[in-house]
Amino acid sequence: MPHALTGSPSEGWSVALSNAAKRHIRPEHLPLRELAARHPATPRDIADAVILLHDVESDSFVNPLIPKYIEVLVLSGSTRISDVLLSLLQHSAFVKHSPSEHEDSLASVFPSLEEQVFSLLRVLVINSKLPVSQWRSKATTFALTRWLHEARKVNEREVGKQLSAGLMAAGASTHTGIFESLGLLVISIFGQPTFREIEKQRWWTARKQAIAIEMQSYDANVLQWLQSQYTGHLQNLTKNRPFRTLDDKGMPIFTDEELLMIIPALPMSNTRAGLFIWLNACLCARPLTDDASVRNYILVRYSENLQEAAAGLIVASFDVLTNAILRGDSTLAIRSFVCNKLPLVLQGLFSFAEPNASEAAIQGTLSAVNMEPLTPLTVGATEARDVLKKTRADFLQACVMHTLVSDAVATAMSPEPSATTAKATRYTREGLITQCANNTARLEATIMELDGMQGNAGAIAGCLIGIVDNLVTAKDTMTLKSVCNVLLRKIELVDVLLQYTQPADLLTPLYRTLDDWVHDEDQSEFQPPYEEFACILLLVLAIHHRYDLTAHEAGAFTTDGFVAKVLFGQWQSFTTAELSEQQIAQLSKWIEGLYATDEHGETTGIGDEVMSHCPPQAFYFLVPTLFEQSVLACKSGQMPVETARGGLEFLLEPFLLPSLIGGLLWIVKRSWEDHADGDILLQILDKLLRPSSSSQDMQ
C-alpha cells in the first residue's frame, strides 16, 4: 500500500471497504450508516479509503467495484466530489509519473482509475443526481483547476520526451483517455447553466481570471496537441459568464476582436449589383481588364458555370454603359469594352465548351437586356436608346467576326435598319505591324481606329505596342513623335489601349528613349529634335497624370535618370551657387533668348544657338530655376513684368510645351510660401493660361 494506515476512524473505513471488495459485496449492500456511526471519519478520509483500494504497484487493472463504491459514497453524502478529486490527485501515479510504478498501467488496454472516476462524476452531474452545492462550490472548482494544472504538466513532460526522441506526431499519447475525460468533466460542470451563479460568491471575483487562464492553457496545450474533438470547448466557456468580466451594470465586457468574431460571415450572393460594381471599378480610371483576371474572377464567382458567367458579364457590361449614359459621362471606353473586349473574353470562356454554347448564352442574355432605360417622354430617352441599340448591334457583329454567334442570329437580334453595322474585316497583330512598317500614314490611321467598335481594338493595341518598341529600337524618333501626337490629340484612345495592355508596356520604351536621348551639337537644325523629345515627354507626363501611376505601376526606368527626376522627383529651382558652370552658361543663353530685345523692342527668340549647347534633358532640369530668376528680376525691378510675361509665353510653342508643367508646378509651390511676389506670379500665370495668340498646333 502507498502509506500505512493507523487506528484512526479512516482505518475502519479502509478495512471495511477493503474487506467488501475482497468479498465482492455489491455497492448497495454496503453498511454505510453503521460505518458512519462506528467510524465518524471526514469526507476526505473516506475518499482516501476508497481511492486506495486500487493498488497501482501490483495491478494495473481497476476493480470495477471501486467506481461503483465511489458513486454510492458520493450519492449518500459520505464524501464529496471535491474530496474524491483531491484524493485521486494525491495518490494518482498518472500525476506522479513514476515509470517503475506505472509502466504496466500505461500499457494497459483498460481505462485507468482516473479516467473512470472522471467519467463517473461527469455522468452524475449531467444526470442531476447530485445537489448543486456539491459541484458549484469553491472546493470543487479548486480541485478541477488543480487537476487541469497537473495534467497539463504531465502532457508537457510527454511532449518533451517525444521531441527528445524525434517523435513529432501530434495526438500520440498513452494518456489520451485521461486528458479527454478530464476535459469533459470540466466542460460538464463549468458549462452547466446554473454554474454561473457562482459569480455571486465573494471569492469568485478574485479567482476567476486565474481559473480561466488555466482552462485556456489546457485547451491550447493539451487538447489541441492531442487533436481532440473537444478542442476549443474550454476556450469558449471562458468567453461567457461567469468567467467574463462584467461592467457596472452586470453586462459582459467584450473586446473589439471578440465582437468581430461574433458577427457571422455573410453568405456569398451573386447579385447583379455586385457584378456591376466590380466591372464599373475595373473600367473607371485606369482600366484593369486583362483577360486572365476577368475570366478567372467570373469563373470563380459563378463556380465554373460558363452559361451563367457569360450571362452575368454581358448584363453587367450593358449596365455599366447604361449608367454612364444616364450620368452623362464619356462612353467611348465602355462602348469599346462591350464591342471589342467582351467578345474576346467570351471567346476565351467558351474555347473548350460545346459547339453553339456561346450563341445560346449570348442570344438568351441579350434578349433580356433593357434597351429603354428611360421612359419615352424623358429628356435624353431617345439618345440613350439609340446608343444602347447601336452598341448591341456592334457587339453582335463583333461576335459574328469572332465566330461566337452566326450572322443569322445577329441579324435577328438587331432588326432595326439604323442599328445594323456593316461587317468588318478581322485584324491580326502581325498583319497590322506588317502594313504599318515604314508607312506613317497607315500607322496613324490604324491608331485612330482604336475608337472603332468592330471588334479589332485588341489587335490594334497589340500592333501599337509592337510598333512603339520597334521604333525605339530603331531610334526612329520622327515616327515615334507622330504616334505620340495622335494619342495626345485624343487621349481617350489610351483608355482603350490600356484595356489590352499594361502602362509599363507602352511607357518603358518611351522612358528608354528619353533617358538615352543623344544630343548632336553638329546637326544643322535643333528645333525638330526638341519637338520630337517634347512630344514623347508630353505623352509620358499626360499618361502619368491621367492614371496617377505609382513608381511600381509605371514600368522600368533608371532610378537616377531624367525620367525618374521628372516623374517622381521634385521640380525645384537652384541657386547659381548650386549650378555647374555649364548649367549657368545654358541658363544664361535661355534667359537671353527669351528676354533680350533688338532695337525695335522685339525678342530675338530661341534659335539654334541656344538649343545647340543645351540638350533637352538639361533644359527641362533648368526650367524651375529659369522661372525663379525671372520672378526675382521682376521683383527687384531689373525687368518689367510684361517682358517676363512675353518671354515665358514663348514656352507655349509645341517644341517647348512640356516645360510649362515644371514651370507651373514651381509657381504653385512658391505661391504657398511668403515671398511678397504673389502679384508677379499671378500675372505670369494669367499669361500662360490665357495667351494672347496661339496656333492650332499649340492648342
Tab-separated table of C-alpha atoms in Angstrom, residues 23-387:
chain	number	residue	atom	x	y	z
A	23	ARG	CA	-15.772	-10.466	-0.782
A	24	HIS	CA	-17.261	-8.779	-3.911
A	25	ILE	CA	-20.082	-7.154	-1.943
A	26	ARG	CA	-22.344	-5.113	-4.197
A	27	PRO	CA	-22.356	-1.343	-3.576
A	28	GLU	CA	-25.992	-1.198	-2.481
A	29	HIS	CA	-25.219	-3.710	0.295
A	30	LEU	CA	-22.503	-1.635	1.936
A	31	PRO	CA	-23.366	-0.817	5.596
A	32	LEU	CA	-22.748	2.888	5.211
A	33	ARG	CA	-24.859	4.015	8.167
A	34	GLU	CA	-23.188	1.560	10.521
A	35	LEU	CA	-19.747	2.575	9.290
A	36	ALA	CA	-20.575	6.267	9.677
A	37	ALA	CA	-21.783	5.683	13.239
A	38	ARG	CA	-18.908	3.414	14.231
A	39	HIS	CA	-16.138	5.347	12.417
A	40	PRO	CA	-17.023	9.091	12.135
A	41	ALA	CA	-14.342	9.914	9.539
A	42	THR	CA	-14.147	13.094	7.445
A	43	PRO	CA	-15.303	13.054	3.785
A	44	ARG	CA	-11.664	13.347	2.709
A	45	ASP	CA	-10.651	10.329	4.799
A	46	ILE	CA	-13.458	8.295	3.261
A	47	ALA	CA	-12.354	9.394	-0.212
A	48	ASP	CA	-8.781	8.297	0.590
A	49	ALA	CA	-10.045	4.933	1.789
A	50	VAL	CA	-11.925	4.142	-1.404
A	51	ILE	CA	-9.247	5.519	-3.746
A	52	LEU	CA	-6.537	3.461	-2.029
A	53	LEU	CA	-8.443	0.254	-2.757
A	54	HIS	CA	-6.653	0.394	-6.110
A	55	ASP	CA	-3.006	-0.595	-5.750
A	56	VAL	CA	-1.115	0.504	-8.861
A	57	GLU	CA	2.046	-1.229	-7.646
A	58	SER	CA	0.586	-4.703	-8.065
A	59	ASP	CA	-2.262	-4.347	-10.535
A	60	SER	CA	-2.952	-2.052	-13.494
A	61	PHE	CA	-6.470	-3.437	-13.811
A	62	VAL	CA	-9.090	-1.395	-11.943
A	63	ASN	CA	-11.535	-3.394	-9.835
A	64	PRO	CA	-14.960	-2.493	-11.307
A	65	LEU	CA	-16.366	-2.269	-7.779
A	66	ILE	CA	-14.196	0.755	-6.910
A	67	PRO	CA	-16.006	3.250	-9.206
A	68	LYS	CA	-19.343	1.849	-8.004
A	69	TYR	CA	-18.294	2.287	-4.355
A	70	ILE	CA	-17.283	5.877	-5.154
A	71	GLU	CA	-20.670	6.514	-6.743
A	72	VAL	CA	-22.542	5.175	-3.698
A	73	LEU	CA	-20.385	7.140	-1.282
A	74	VAL	CA	-20.848	10.390	-3.198
A	75	LEU	CA	-24.608	9.938	-3.642
A	76	SER	CA	-25.051	9.100	0.039
A	77	GLY	CA	-23.139	12.187	1.106
A	78	SER	CA	-20.415	10.198	2.830
A	79	THR	CA	-17.865	12.031	0.675
A	80	ARG	CA	-17.949	14.826	-1.910
A	81	ILE	CA	-16.800	15.408	-5.487
A	82	SER	CA	-14.060	17.755	-4.359
A	83	ASP	CA	-12.713	15.218	-1.845
A	84	VAL	CA	-12.703	12.422	-4.426
A	85	LEU	CA	-10.846	14.629	-6.934
A	86	LEU	CA	-8.236	15.813	-4.426
A	87	SER	CA	-7.658	12.305	-3.078
A	88	LEU	CA	-7.309	10.952	-6.602
A	89	LEU	CA	-4.855	13.752	-7.379
A	90	GLN	CA	-2.785	12.978	-4.283
A	91	HIS	CA	-2.492	9.253	-4.936
A	92	SER	CA	-2.501	9.215	-8.765
A	93	ALA	CA	0.507	7.562	-10.357
A	94	PHE	CA	-0.509	9.424	-13.532
A	95	VAL	CA	0.361	12.721	-11.874
A	96	LYS	CA	3.475	11.409	-10.118
A	97	HIS	CA	4.557	9.898	-13.427
A	98	SER	CA	6.770	7.175	-11.977
A	99	PRO	CA	7.679	4.745	-14.805
A	100	SER	CA	8.712	1.980	-12.448
A	101	GLU	CA	5.358	2.058	-10.724
A	102	HIS	CA	3.045	2.869	-13.555
A	103	GLU	CA	4.600	1.460	-16.704
A	104	ASP	CA	2.309	-1.576	-16.813
A	105	SER	CA	-0.715	0.638	-16.308
A	106	LEU	CA	0.237	2.819	-19.286
A	107	ALA	CA	0.371	-0.207	-21.487
A	108	SER	CA	-2.986	-1.490	-20.275
A	109	VAL	CA	-5.861	-1.589	-22.684
A	110	PHE	CA	-8.317	-0.946	-19.833
A	111	PRO	CA	-9.384	2.537	-18.720
A	112	SER	CA	-7.377	3.891	-15.825
A	113	LEU	CA	-8.928	4.727	-12.453
A	114	GLU	CA	-8.592	8.439	-13.223
A	115	GLU	CA	-10.472	8.101	-16.482
A	116	GLN	CA	-13.242	6.041	-14.872
A	117	VAL	CA	-13.649	8.458	-11.948
A	118	PHE	CA	-13.828	11.492	-14.261
A	119	SER	CA	-16.441	9.787	-16.432
A	120	LEU	CA	-18.449	8.705	-13.348
A	121	LEU	CA	-18.549	12.208	-11.863
A	122	ARG	CA	-19.491	13.716	-15.224
A	123	VAL	CA	-22.477	11.367	-15.543
A	124	LEU	CA	-23.606	12.192	-12.019
A	125	VAL	CA	-23.533	15.930	-12.749
A	126	ILE	CA	-25.213	15.670	-16.148
A	127	ASN	CA	-27.997	13.452	-14.818
A	128	SER	CA	-28.579	15.849	-11.886
A	129	LYS	CA	-28.112	13.098	-9.297
A	130	LEU	CA	-26.138	15.439	-7.074
A	131	PRO	CA	-27.220	18.609	-5.284
A	132	VAL	CA	-25.948	21.797	-6.903
A	133	SER	CA	-23.959	22.677	-3.830
A	134	GLN	CA	-21.800	19.589	-4.427
A	135	TRP	CA	-20.295	20.782	-7.707
A	136	ARG	CA	-20.989	24.547	-7.650
A	137	SER	CA	-18.589	25.192	-4.836
A	138	LYS	CA	-15.200	26.689	-4.182
A	139	ALA	CA	-13.776	23.285	-3.209
A	140	THR	CA	-14.868	21.558	-6.438
A	141	THR	CA	-13.688	24.465	-8.577
A	142	PHE	CA	-10.332	24.455	-6.806
A	143	ALA	CA	-9.965	20.671	-7.272
A	144	LEU	CA	-10.755	20.841	-11.006
A	145	THR	CA	-8.328	23.720	-11.506
A	146	ARG	CA	-5.598	21.744	-9.711
A	147	TRP	CA	-6.271	18.781	-11.958
A	148	LEU	CA	-6.065	20.919	-15.111
A	149	HIS	CA	-2.739	22.328	-13.965
A	150	GLU	CA	-1.190	18.976	-13.044
A	151	ALA	CA	-2.472	17.228	-16.175
A	152	ARG	CA	-1.005	19.982	-18.346
A	153	LYS	CA	2.378	19.467	-16.670
A	154	VAL	CA	2.147	15.714	-17.375
A	155	ASN	CA	1.436	16.482	-21.036
A	156	GLU	CA	4.412	18.849	-21.193
A	157	ARG	CA	6.680	16.069	-19.916
A	158	GLU	CA	5.308	13.647	-22.509
A	159	VAL	CA	5.747	16.144	-25.339
A	160	GLY	CA	9.289	16.857	-24.172
A	161	LYS	CA	10.132	13.159	-24.309
A	162	GLN	CA	8.628	12.858	-27.786
A	163	LEU	CA	10.660	15.789	-29.032
A	164	SER	CA	13.830	14.387	-27.494
A	165	ALA	CA	13.166	11.066	-29.204
A	166	GLY	CA	12.474	12.765	-32.539
A	167	LEU	CA	8.774	11.916	-32.471
A	168	MET	CA	6.725	14.901	-33.660
A	169	ALA	CA	3.394	13.134	-34.168
A	170	ALA	CA	0.695	15.228	-32.513
A	171	GLY	CA	-2.109	13.269	-30.907
A	172	ALA	CA	0.082	10.312	-29.858
A	173	SER	CA	-0.241	9.935	-26.054
A	174	THR	CA	-0.668	6.991	-23.692
A	175	HIS	CA	-2.880	9.199	-21.518
A	176	THR	CA	-5.310	10.464	-24.136
A	177	GLY	CA	-8.289	8.921	-22.340
A	178	ILE	CA	-7.423	10.659	-19.062
A	179	PHE	CA	-6.820	14.021	-20.747
A	180	GLU	CA	-10.087	13.959	-22.658
A	181	SER	CA	-12.219	12.644	-19.780
A	182	LEU	CA	-10.825	15.381	-17.515
A	183	GLY	CA	-11.643	17.979	-20.133
A	184	LEU	CA	-15.178	16.628	-20.478
A	185	LEU	CA	-15.686	16.714	-16.699
A	186	VAL	CA	-14.620	20.361	-16.523
A	187	ILE	CA	-16.828	21.220	-19.504
A	188	SER	CA	-19.778	19.423	-17.928
A	189	ILE	CA	-19.502	21.253	-14.602
A	190	PHE	CA	-18.386	24.730	-15.730
A	191	GLY	CA	-20.774	24.573	-18.660
A	192	GLN	CA	-23.882	23.999	-16.533
A	193	PRO	CA	-26.287	26.968	-16.899
A	194	THR	CA	-26.616	27.210	-13.131
A	195	PHE	CA	-22.827	27.273	-12.607
A	196	ARG	CA	-22.786	30.989	-13.457
A	197	GLU	CA	-24.465	31.643	-10.116
A	198	ILE	CA	-21.060	31.037	-8.571
A	199	GLU	CA	-20.165	34.609	-9.534
A	200	LYS	CA	-22.287	35.760	-6.579
A	201	GLN	CA	-19.795	34.203	-4.163
A	202	ARG	CA	-17.222	36.672	-2.836
A	203	TRP	CA	-14.153	34.592	-3.607
A	204	TRP	CA	-15.015	34.186	-7.303
A	205	THR	CA	-14.094	37.689	-8.482
A	206	ALA	CA	-10.515	37.361	-7.329
A	207	ARG	CA	-10.035	33.834	-8.671
A	208	LYS	CA	-11.954	33.688	-11.957
A	209	GLN	CA	-9.144	35.115	-14.109
A	210	ALA	CA	-6.635	32.517	-12.883
A	211	ILE	CA	-9.190	29.739	-13.449
A	212	ALA	CA	-9.936	30.991	-16.978
A	213	ILE	CA	-6.213	31.125	-17.807
A	214	GLU	CA	-5.780	27.521	-16.631
A	215	MET	CA	-8.720	26.423	-18.807
A	216	GLN	CA	-7.331	28.230	-21.862
A	217	SER	CA	-3.858	26.745	-21.328
A	218	TYR	CA	-5.256	23.225	-21.023
A	219	ASP	CA	-7.336	23.664	-24.170
A	220	ALA	CA	-4.469	25.096	-26.205
A	221	ASN	CA	-1.589	22.947	-24.921
A	222	VAL	CA	-3.269	19.606	-24.224
A	223	LEU	CA	-6.491	19.118	-26.167
A	224	GLN	CA	-5.180	20.872	-29.260
A	225	TRP	CA	-1.928	18.852	-29.166
A	226	LEU	CA	-3.965	15.663	-28.934
A	227	GLN	CA	-6.106	16.864	-31.866
A	228	SER	CA	-9.092	16.154	-29.650
A	229	GLN	CA	-12.605	16.655	-30.935
A	230	TYR	CA	-13.251	18.716	-27.785
A	231	THR	CA	-10.635	21.336	-28.659
A	232	GLY	CA	-12.000	24.860	-28.261
A	233	HIS	CA	-14.800	24.000	-25.818
A	234	LEU	CA	-12.909	25.275	-22.775
A	235	GLN	CA	-11.845	28.387	-24.677
A	236	ASN	CA	-15.473	29.120	-25.496
A	237	LEU	CA	-16.526	28.698	-21.869
A	238	THR	CA	-14.078	31.383	-20.748
A	239	LYS	CA	-15.748	33.871	-23.092
A	240	ASN	CA	-19.065	33.652	-21.254
A	241	ARG	CA	-20.360	34.084	-17.739
A	242	PRO	CA	-19.228	33.542	-15.074
A	243	PHE	CA	-15.666	33.874	-16.423
A	244	ARG	CA	-16.419	37.026	-18.433
A	245	THR	CA	-15.614	40.383	-16.817
A	246	LEU	CA	-18.754	42.422	-16.147
A	247	ASP	CA	-19.322	46.168	-16.187
A	248	ASP	CA	-21.046	48.238	-13.538
A	249	LYS	CA	-24.446	47.192	-14.854
A	250	GLY	CA	-23.615	43.498	-14.738
A	251	MET	CA	-23.234	43.215	-18.520
A	252	PRO	CA	-20.303	41.251	-20.009
A	253	ILE	CA	-17.432	43.276	-21.471
A	254	PHE	CA	-16.267	42.199	-24.960
A	255	THR	CA	-13.156	43.269	-26.853
A	256	ASP	CA	-13.379	44.599	-30.404
A	257	GLU	CA	-11.814	41.409	-31.768
A	258	GLU	CA	-14.401	39.252	-29.985
A	259	LEU	CA	-17.264	41.353	-31.322
A	260	LEU	CA	-15.942	40.928	-34.862
A	261	MET	CA	-15.692	37.164	-34.399
A	262	ILE	CA	-19.287	37.011	-33.168
A	263	ILE	CA	-20.580	38.606	-36.364
A	264	PRO	CA	-21.309	35.744	-38.774
A	265	ALA	CA	-19.828	35.828	-42.257
A	266	LEU	CA	-22.315	36.947	-44.845
A	267	PRO	CA	-23.194	34.299	-47.418
A	268	MET	CA	-21.912	34.837	-50.934
A	269	SER	CA	-24.607	36.168	-53.228
A	270	ASN	CA	-24.016	36.660	-56.950
A	271	THR	CA	-26.159	39.737	-57.331
A	272	ARG	CA	-26.458	41.823	-60.443
A	273	ALA	CA	-25.456	44.907	-58.472
A	274	GLY	CA	-22.308	43.232	-57.168
A	275	LEU	CA	-21.005	42.379	-60.621
A	276	PHE	CA	-21.932	45.874	-61.855
A	277	ILE	CA	-19.860	47.464	-59.077
A	278	TRP	CA	-16.878	45.217	-59.816
A	279	LEU	CA	-16.919	45.842	-63.571
A	280	ASN	CA	-17.523	49.563	-63.152
A	281	ALA	CA	-14.487	49.722	-60.870
A	282	CYS	CA	-12.420	47.848	-63.457
A	283	LEU	CA	-13.311	50.345	-66.177
A	284	CYS	CA	-13.064	53.617	-64.282
A	285	ALA	CA	-9.760	55.488	-64.114
A	286	ARG	CA	-7.018	53.108	-65.321
A	287	PRO	CA	-8.645	50.013	-66.875
A	288	LEU	CA	-7.918	46.732	-65.072
A	289	THR	CA	-9.329	44.321	-67.605
A	290	ASP	CA	-6.646	41.858	-68.618
A	291	ASP	CA	-8.203	38.665	-69.989
A	292	ALA	CA	-6.933	36.307	-67.291
A	293	SER	CA	-8.156	38.444	-64.369
A	294	VAL	CA	-11.637	38.958	-65.817
A	295	ARG	CA	-12.020	35.316	-66.832
A	296	ASN	CA	-10.796	33.936	-63.508
A	297	TYR	CA	-12.991	36.270	-61.466
A	298	ILE	CA	-16.107	35.410	-63.445
A	299	LEU	CA	-15.488	31.660	-63.329
A	300	VAL	CA	-14.854	31.687	-59.569
A	301	ARG	CA	-17.906	33.868	-58.977
A	302	TYR	CA	-20.180	31.505	-60.892
A	303	SER	CA	-18.479	28.245	-59.850
A	304	GLU	CA	-17.238	27.394	-63.369
A	305	ASN	CA	-20.767	27.652	-64.849
A	306	LEU	CA	-19.986	29.091	-68.300
A	307	GLN	CA	-23.564	29.968	-69.215
A	308	GLU	CA	-24.195	31.910	-66.010
A	309	ALA	CA	-20.734	33.535	-66.131
A	310	ALA	CA	-21.239	34.768	-69.711
A	311	ALA	CA	-24.764	35.993	-68.980
A	312	GLY	CA	-23.661	37.878	-65.866
A	313	LEU	CA	-20.754	39.549	-67.663
A	314	ILE	CA	-22.873	40.652	-70.633
A	315	VAL	CA	-25.603	42.102	-68.425
A	316	ALA	CA	-23.052	43.886	-66.214
A	317	SER	CA	-21.364	45.396	-69.292
A	318	PHE	CA	-24.607	46.910	-70.554
A	319	ASP	CA	-25.468	48.043	-67.017
A	320	VAL	CA	-22.181	49.957	-66.810
A	321	LEU	CA	-22.821	51.509	-70.224
A	322	THR	CA	-26.379	52.489	-69.274
A	323	ASN	CA	-25.136	54.077	-66.056
A	324	ALA	CA	-22.541	56.137	-67.966
A	325	ILE	CA	-25.195	57.313	-70.440
A	326	LEU	CA	-27.582	58.371	-67.680
A	327	ARG	CA	-24.802	60.199	-65.823
A	328	GLY	CA	-23.674	61.993	-68.968
A	329	ASP	CA	-20.150	60.541	-68.765
A	330	SER	CA	-17.950	59.684	-71.722
A	331	THR	CA	-18.916	56.302	-73.144
A	332	LEU	CA	-16.002	55.686	-75.520
A	333	ALA	CA	-14.024	53.345	-73.236
A	334	ILE	CA	-17.122	51.475	-72.037
A	335	ARG	CA	-18.594	51.030	-75.517
A	336	SER	CA	-15.197	49.852	-76.708
A	337	PHE	CA	-15.103	47.314	-73.896
A	338	VAL	CA	-18.524	45.956	-74.861
A	339	CYS	CA	-17.812	45.786	-78.598
A	340	ASN	CA	-14.101	44.937	-78.624
A	341	LYS	CA	-13.011	43.413	-75.322
A	342	LEU	CA	-16.129	41.485	-74.288
A	343	PRO	CA	-16.164	39.240	-77.399
A	344	LEU	CA	-12.527	38.290	-76.720
A	345	VAL	CA	-13.307	37.417	-73.093
A	346	LEU	CA	-16.325	35.342	-74.154
A	347	GLN	CA	-14.206	33.602	-76.781
A	348	GLY	CA	-11.770	32.591	-74.041
A	349	LEU	CA	-14.597	31.368	-71.787
A	350	PHE	CA	-16.156	29.173	-74.473
A	351	SER	CA	-12.897	27.985	-76.047
A	352	PHE	CA	-13.411	24.433	-74.708
A	353	ALA	CA	-17.201	24.440	-74.485
A	354	GLU	CA	-19.673	22.568	-76.640
A	355	PRO	CA	-20.495	23.943	-80.117
A	356	ASN	CA	-23.137	26.703	-80.143
A	357	ALA	CA	-22.811	27.152	-76.360
A	358	SER	CA	-21.684	30.750	-76.789
A	359	GLU	CA	-24.509	31.506	-79.231
A	360	ALA	CA	-27.131	30.205	-76.804
A	361	ALA	CA	-25.706	32.237	-73.921
A	362	ILE	CA	-25.449	35.484	-75.908
A	363	GLN	CA	-28.858	35.099	-77.537
A	364	GLY	CA	-30.604	34.303	-74.265
A	365	THR	CA	-28.916	37.129	-72.372
A	366	LEU	CA	-29.223	39.986	-74.883
A	367	SER	CA	-32.938	39.409	-75.220
A	368	ALA	CA	-33.275	40.299	-71.522
A	369	VAL	CA	-31.110	43.458	-71.657
A	370	ASN	CA	-33.249	46.592	-71.421
A	371	MET	CA	-32.718	48.954	-74.354
A	372	GLU	CA	-35.111	51.564	-72.913
A	373	PRO	CA	-33.622	52.733	-69.581
A	374	LEU	CA	-35.759	55.894	-69.604
A	375	THR	CA	-39.456	56.371	-70.223
A	376	PRO	CA	-40.194	57.604	-73.758
A	377	LEU	CA	-41.064	61.190	-72.781
A	378	THR	CA	-37.992	61.690	-70.581
A	379	VAL	CA	-35.311	64.074	-71.839
A	380	GLY	CA	-32.490	62.063	-73.385
A	381	ALA	CA	-34.519	58.862	-73.676
A	382	THR	CA	-34.154	58.694	-77.467
A	383	GLU	CA	-30.385	59.277	-77.355
A	384	ALA	CA	-29.908	56.637	-74.658
A	385	ARG	CA	-31.971	54.091	-76.585
A	386	ASP	CA	-30.072	54.762	-79.799
A	387	VAL	CA	-26.668	54.381	-78.131
